[in-house]
Amino acid sequence: MTSTPIADLWPTLPGADTRPEAAYRLLQAAVESFAERGFHATTTRDIATAAGMSPAALYIHYQSKAALLAEISQAGHAATLALVRAAAAGGGGPAERMRRLVEQFTTWHARARTVGRVVNYELHALPEDAYAVVAALRLDIEREVSALIEEGVTAGAFQVSEVRTAARAVTSLGIDVSRWYTDRSTEAPEELGRRYGELVLRMLGARV
Amino acid sequence: MTSTPIADLWPTLPGADTRPEAAYRLLQAAVESFAERGFHATTTRDIATAAGMSPAALYIHYQSKAALLAEISQAGHAATLALVRAAAAGGGGPAERMRRLVEQFTTWHARARTVGRVVNYELHALPEDAYAVVAALRLDIEREVSALIEEGVTAGAFQVSEVRTAARAVTSLGIDVSRWYTDRSTEAPEELGRRYGELVLRMLGARV
DNA sequence: TTGCTGACTAAGCGCTTGCTCAGCATGGTG
DNA sequence: CACCATGCTGAGCAAGCGCTTAGTCAGCAA
């Protein structure tokens, strides 16, 4: 999915249907540039050229370079939260749901690593109001994981001394995948997800 | 140690004794700026002003802005590798050494998070030759962890199906600490290190 | 035909960037 | 004293930045 890094999260974007195709191309070019070079090292000329337009065309579809980043970041976070919620809310006991959560969380960060890098490592470049929205979403993700661990501990399925630290470790493992995973990685995203699911369950002291 | 983020690694810098104090101040200002805003969003005026000098003074002590980054990155990686090697080479069985390694690796990434952020998240801004040096150091760190896990598996101290994946997870957990740890974190670096040591040993299937 | 709209471009504005350079103060050395 | 190396500054240059402006053009409704 490297060729279309935002294909997965495109449907979650507001107004995705009505938006002209050029806006989509700009968004895609922005994701790739921001992920590879970082927000500040990316120029509006980079983005526009990659989308096959002149720099001025960018401003017809987006208010600013920062607005592009905000849109990517918010959509990416919303998609991640949705994924986490779906996995945590599905059937099964705490261990089964946690395995599913970690598998999907990890797989997403490996497959959508391009979006993942922008989402996780360009937060500091967000305008203040966009950052506030995104920070709330990140908190929700963290809370979802914490709640599931808490539930597992209460049910006797997990053995964890510090729930918050454990939750941090779980999300941290997944997020960092988007940093180190590359095209050259030999493990497929799903395979990595399965292995990480196993490791996390052991980490949480789940009875296997 | 936020006030003197490079105090720990300063002695490891080449020519630290002979270097004028102004060079030290510039280095420190650069670490703080790069960590907070990123390399590209940091201006030479930012660095020089924070060090109490005019922008021109920077170029008496360093060839370029990128040379500052290279120096920070190389020193930081060298210090980390030394820490990992020392922990892995100390006394005790695989489990004891792994616990020590994770404790110190984690503690370092929490306490020296300012340097850690530059070291781990500004790699893309490094000039090619400096990147090559740093990449080699990173590979050495990864290898050191892999070797210890391998040894533990052979000795029957660990139960791990994929050594490389497990090694990735261990280093990944530590590195990501420098991303999320803040002044407001309630856990002290050493406390976090102890907890992470515990989690990792469980993850590796160590007999506890 | 006329009038209007939305998507786009060529040109470029005002500003900031990394970096340079001539010159100045200081302090050790003959 | 003269001499000079060292550390630094004020002024500023060339390049590149985000973004704007004036205007082109295809498509469409009346």
PDB file of N, CA, C and O in Angstrom, chain B residues 33-73:
ATOM      1  N   SER B  33      16.916  22.800  21.057  1.00  0.00           N
ATOM      2  CA  SER B  33      16.117  23.273  19.923  1.00  0.00           C
ATOM      3  C   SER B  33      15.718  22.127  18.998  1.00  0.00           C
ATOM      4  O   SER B  33      14.559  22.006  18.607  1.00  0.00           O
ATOM      5  N   PHE B  34      16.683  21.298  18.650  1.00  0.00           N
ATOM      6  CA  PHE B  34      16.397  20.171  17.759  1.00  0.00           C
ATOM      7  C   PHE B  34      15.343  19.250  18.382  1.00  0.00           C
ATOM      8  O   PHE B  34      14.459  18.743  17.694  1.00  0.00           O
ATOM      9  N   ALA B  35      15.443  19.029  19.680  1.00  0.00           N
ATOM     10  CA  ALA B  35      14.508  18.125  20.347  1.00  0.00           C
ATOM     11  C   ALA B  35      13.102  18.710  20.371  1.00  0.00           C
ATOM     12  O   ALA B  35      12.119  18.001  20.173  1.00  0.00           O
ATOM     13  N   GLU B  36      13.032  20.016  20.573  1.00  0.00           N
ATOM     14  CA  GLU B  36      11.720  20.638  20.736  1.00  0.00           C
ATOM     15  C   GLU B  36      11.031  20.924  19.407  1.00  0.00           C
ATOM     16  O   GLU B  36       9.852  20.652  19.237  1.00  0.00           O
ATOM     17  N   ARG B  37      11.794  21.458  18.478  1.00  0.00           N
ATOM     18  CA  ARG B  37      11.175  21.882  17.215  1.00  0.00           C
ATOM     19  C   ARG B  37      11.540  21.023  16.035  1.00  0.00           C
ATOM     20  O   ARG B  37      10.926  21.124  14.966  1.00  0.00           O
ATOM     21  N   GLY B  38      12.568  20.198  16.165  1.00  0.00           N
ATOM     22  CA  GLY B  38      13.079  19.452  15.025  1.00  0.00           C
ATOM     23  C   GLY B  38      14.180  20.228  14.331  1.00  0.00           C
ATOM     24  O   GLY B  38      14.265  21.450  14.456  1.00  0.00           O
ATOM     25  N   PHE B  39      15.018  19.507  13.595  1.00  0.00           N
ATOM     26  CA  PHE B  39      16.188  20.121  12.958  1.00  0.00           C
ATOM     27  C   PHE B  39      15.808  21.229  11.982  1.00  0.00           C
ATOM     28  O   PHE B  39      16.351  22.328  12.035  1.00  0.00           O
ATOM     29  N   HIS B  40      14.862  20.944  11.107  1.00  0.00           N
ATOM     30  CA  HIS B  40      14.554  21.888  10.040  1.00  0.00           C
ATOM     31  C   HIS B  40      13.820  23.131  10.542  1.00  0.00           C
ATOM     32  O   HIS B  40      13.923  24.195   9.935  1.00  0.00           O
ATOM     33  N   ALA B  41      13.090  22.993  11.626  1.00  0.00           N
ATOM     34  CA  ALA B  41      12.367  24.145  12.165  1.00  0.00           C
ATOM     35  C   ALA B  41      13.257  24.980  13.083  1.00  0.00           C
ATOM     36  O   ALA B  41      12.857  26.043  13.538  1.00  0.00           O
ATOM     37  N   THR B  42      14.438  24.494  13.350  1.00  0.00           N
ATOM     38  CA  THR B  42      15.386  25.244  14.177  1.00  0.00           C
ATOM     39  C   THR B  42      16.277  26.094  13.291  1.00  0.00           C
ATOM     40  O   THR B  42      16.814  25.616  12.304  1.00  0.00           O
ATOM     41  N   THR B  43      16.435  27.370  13.646  1.00  0.00           N
ATOM     42  CA  THR B  43      17.305  28.244  12.861  1.00  0.00           C
ATOM     43  C   THR B  43      18.636  28.417  13.583  1.00  0.00           C
ATOM     44  O   THR B  43      18.730  28.237  14.798  1.00  0.00           O
ATOM     45  N   THR B  44      19.625  28.778  12.809  1.00  0.00           N
ATOM     46  CA  THR B  44      20.935  29.024  13.426  1.00  0.00           C
ATOM     47  C   THR B  44      20.849  30.200  14.391  1.00  0.00           C
ATOM     48  O   THR B  44      21.603  30.274  15.357  1.00  0.00           O
ATOM     49  N   ARG B  45      19.912  31.104  14.134  1.00  0.00           N
ATOM     50  CA  ARG B  45      19.703  32.220  15.050  1.00  0.00           C
ATOM     51  C   ARG B  45      19.139  31.738  16.383  1.00  0.00           C
ATOM     52  O   ARG B  45      19.511  32.251  17.444  1.00  0.00           O
ATOM     53  N   ASP B  46      18.233  30.758  16.320  1.00  0.00           N
ATOM     54  CA  ASP B  46      17.707  30.152  17.555  1.00  0.00           C
ATOM     55  C   ASP B  46      18.855  29.643  18.426  1.00  0.00           C
ATOM     56  O   ASP B  46      18.936  29.936  19.623  1.00  0.00           O
ATOM     57  N   ILE B  47      19.691  28.842  17.815  1.00  0.00           N
ATOM     58  CA  ILE B  47      20.783  28.195  18.542  1.00  0.00           C
ATOM     59  C   ILE B  47      21.746  29.232  19.112  1.00  0.00           C
ATOM     60  O   ILE B  47      22.076  29.212  20.295  1.00  0.00           O
ATOM     61  N   ALA B  48      22.170  30.137  18.242  1.00  0.00           N
ATOM     62  CA  ALA B  48      23.161  31.133  18.665  1.00  0.00           C
ATOM     63  C   ALA B  48      22.606  32.013  19.781  1.00  0.00           C
ATOM     64  O   ALA B  48      23.284  32.267  20.782  1.00  0.00           O
ATOM     65  N   THR B  49      21.375  32.456  19.626  1.00  0.00           N
ATOM     66  CA  THR B  49      20.759  33.313  20.641  1.00  0.00           C
ATOM     67  C   THR B  49      20.670  32.595  21.987  1.00  0.00           C
ATOM     68  O   THR B  49      20.994  33.160  23.027  1.00  0.00           O
ATOM     69  N   ALA B  50      20.239  31.342  21.941  1.00  0.00           N
ATOM     70  CA  ALA B  50      20.117  30.567  23.175  1.00  0.00           C
ATOM     71  C   ALA B  50      21.482  30.375  23.840  1.00  0.00           C
ATOM     72  O   ALA B  50      21.572  30.212  25.055  1.00  0.00           O
ATOM     73  N   ALA B  51      22.533  30.375  23.040  1.00  0.00           N
ATOM     74  CA  ALA B  51      23.883  30.218  23.587  1.00  0.00           C
ATOM     75  C   ALA B  51      24.506  31.568  23.926  1.00  0.00           C
ATOM     76  O   ALA B  51      25.670  31.637  24.329  1.00  0.00           O
ATOM     77  N   GLY B  52      23.726  32.634  23.729  1.00  0.00           N
ATOM     78  CA  GLY B  52      24.197  33.967  24.074  1.00  0.00           C
ATOM     79  C   GLY B  52      25.207  34.554  23.111  1.00  0.00           C
ATOM     80  O   GLY B  52      26.123  35.272  23.518  1.00  0.00           O
ATOM     81  N   MET B  53      25.033  34.257  21.829  1.00  0.00           N
ATOM     82  CA  MET B  53      25.994  34.771  20.836  1.00  0.00           C
ATOM     83  C   MET B  53      25.264  35.242  19.594  1.00  0.00           C
ATOM     84  O   MET B  53      24.075  35.039  19.440  1.00  0.00           O
ATOM     85  N   SER B  54      26.024  35.830  18.695  1.00  0.00           N
ATOM     86  CA  SER B  54      25.476  36.191  17.395  1.00  0.00           C
ATOM     87  C   SER B  54      25.562  34.966  16.487  1.00  0.00           C
ATOM     88  O   SER B  54      26.381  34.069  16.720  1.00  0.00           O
ATOM     89  N   PRO B  55      24.701  34.918  15.455  1.00  0.00           N
ATOM     90  CA  PRO B  55      24.678  33.755  14.562  1.00  0.00           C
ATOM     91  C   PRO B  55      26.051  33.420  13.978  1.00  0.00           C
ATOM     92  O   PRO B  55      26.368  32.253  13.770  1.00  0.00           O
ATOM     93  N   ALA B  56      26.844  34.441  13.734  1.00  0.00           N
ATOM     94  CA  ALA B  56      28.146  34.206  13.091  1.00  0.00           C
ATOM     95  C   ALA B  56      29.079  33.386  13.969  1.00  0.00           C
ATOM     96  O   ALA B  56      29.930  32.647  13.459  1.00  0.00           O
ATOM     97  N   ALA B  57      28.929  33.519  15.279  1.00  0.00           N
ATOM     98  CA  ALA B  57      29.837  32.827  16.200  1.00  0.00           C
ATOM     99  C   ALA B  57      29.722  31.312  16.088  1.00  0.00           C
ATOM    100  O   ALA B  57      30.667  30.575  16.367  1.00  0.00           O
ATOM    101  N   LEU B  58      28.550  30.862  15.661  1.00  0.00           N
ATOM    102  CA  LEU B  58      28.331  29.417  15.519  1.00  0.00           C
ATOM    103  C   LEU B  58      29.354  28.804  14.581  1.00  0.00           C
ATOM    104  O   LEU B  58      29.841  27.689  14.815  1.00  0.00           O
ATOM    105  N   TYR B  59      29.687  29.562  13.540  1.00  0.00           N
ATOM    106  CA  TYR B  59      30.531  29.010  12.477  1.00  0.00           C
ATOM    107  C   TYR B  59      32.020  29.034  12.810  1.00  0.00           C
ATOM    108  O   TYR B  59      32.837  28.553  12.050  1.00  0.00           O
ATOM    109  N   ILE B  60      32.346  29.602  13.957  1.00  0.00           N
ATOM    110  CA  ILE B  60      33.724  29.507  14.434  1.00  0.00           C
ATOM    111  C   ILE B  60      33.951  28.139  15.065  1.00  0.00           C
ATOM    112  O   ILE B  60      35.017  27.559  14.969  1.00  0.00           O
ATOM    113  N   HIS B  61      32.886  27.597  15.662  1.00  0.00           N
ATOM    114  CA  HIS B  61      33.037  26.339  16.389  1.00  0.00           C
ATOM    115  C   HIS B  61      32.554  25.130  15.603  1.00  0.00           C
ATOM    116  O   HIS B  61      33.015  24.011  15.825  1.00  0.00           O
ATOM    117  N   TYR B  62      31.625  25.351  14.686  1.00  0.00           N
ATOM    118  CA  TYR B  62      31.105  24.225  13.894  1.00  0.00           C
ATOM    119  C   TYR B  62      31.009  24.632  12.434  1.00  0.00           C
ATOM    120  O   TYR B  62      30.703  25.777  12.122  1.00  0.00           O
ATOM    121  N   GLN B  63      31.247  23.666  11.574  1.00  0.00           N
ATOM    122  CA  GLN B  63      31.252  23.956  10.142  1.00  0.00           C
ATOM    123  C   GLN B  63      29.874  24.369   9.623  1.00  0.00           C
ATOM    124  O   GLN B  63      29.771  25.153   8.687  1.00  0.00           O
ATOM    125  N   SER B  64      28.840  23.791  10.188  1.00  0.00           N
ATOM    126  CA  SER B  64      27.485  24.046   9.698  1.00  0.00           C
ATOM    127  C   SER B  64      26.472  23.636  10.754  1.00  0.00           C
ATOM    128  O   SER B  64      26.825  23.039  11.780  1.00  0.00           O
ATOM    129  N   LYS B  65      25.226  23.947  10.509  1.00  0.00           N
ATOM    130  CA  LYS B  65      24.140  23.506  11.382  1.00  0.00           C
ATOM    131  C   LYS B  65      24.080  21.982  11.401  1.00  0.00           C
ATOM    132  O   LYS B  65      23.884  21.361  12.447  1.00  0.00           O
ATOM    133  N   ALA B  66      24.282  21.392  10.230  1.00  0.00           N
ATOM    134  CA  ALA B  66      24.241  19.930  10.130  1.00  0.00           C
ATOM    135  C   ALA B  66      25.380  19.277  10.900  1.00  0.00           C
ATOM    136  O   ALA B  66      25.229  18.168  11.425  1.00  0.00           O
ATOM    137  N   ALA B  67      26.529  19.958  10.977  1.00  0.00           N
ATOM    138  CA  ALA B  67      27.664  19.404  11.716  1.00  0.00           C
ATOM    139  C   ALA B  67      27.341  19.300  13.202  1.00  0.00           C
ATOM    140  O   ALA B  67      27.770  18.372  13.886  1.00  0.00           O
ATOM    141  N   LEU B  68      26.576  20.258  13.693  1.00  0.00           N
ATOM    142  CA  LEU B  68      26.121  20.213  15.083  1.00  0.00           C
ATOM    143  C   LEU B  68      25.256  18.975  15.316  1.00  0.00           C
ATOM    144  O   LEU B  68      25.446  18.232  16.283  1.00  0.00           O
ATOM    145  N   LEU B  69      24.313  18.767  14.401  1.00  0.00           N
ATOM    146  CA  LEU B  69      23.446  17.596  14.517  1.00  0.00           C
ATOM    147  C   LEU B  69      24.257  16.310  14.470  1.00  0.00           C
ATOM    148  O   LEU B  69      24.027  15.385  15.261  1.00  0.00           O
ATOM    149  N   ALA B  70      25.213  16.266  13.560  1.00  0.00           N
ATOM    150  CA  ALA B  70      26.034  15.067  13.410  1.00  0.00           C
ATOM    151  C   ALA B  70      26.788  14.761  14.701  1.00  0.00           C
ATOM    152  O   ALA B  70      26.853  13.616  15.150  1.00  0.00           O
ATOM    153  N   GLU B  71      27.338  15.792  15.297  1.00  0.00           N
ATOM    154  CA  GLU B  71      28.097  15.610  16.536  1.00  0.00           C
ATOM    155  C   GLU B  71      27.197  15.078  17.659  1.00  0.00           C
ATOM    156  O   GLU B  71      27.557  14.150  18.371  1.00  0.00           O
ATOM    157  N   ILE B  72      26.023  15.678  17.792  1.00  0.00           N
ATOM    158  CA  ILE B  72      25.077  15.236  18.817  1.00  0.00           C
ATOM    159  C   ILE B  72      24.672  13.787  18.578  1.00  0.00           C
ATOM    160  O   ILE B  72      24.665  12.958  19.492  1.00  0.00           O
ATOM    161  N   SER B  73      24.337  13.495  17.346  1.00  0.00           N
ATOM    162  CA  SER B  73      23.834  12.165  17.017  1.00  0.00           C
ATOM    163  C   SER B  73      24.895  11.095  17.238  1.00  0.00           C
ATOM    164  O   SER B  73      24.613  10.039  17.808  1.00  0.00           O
TER     165      SER B  73
END
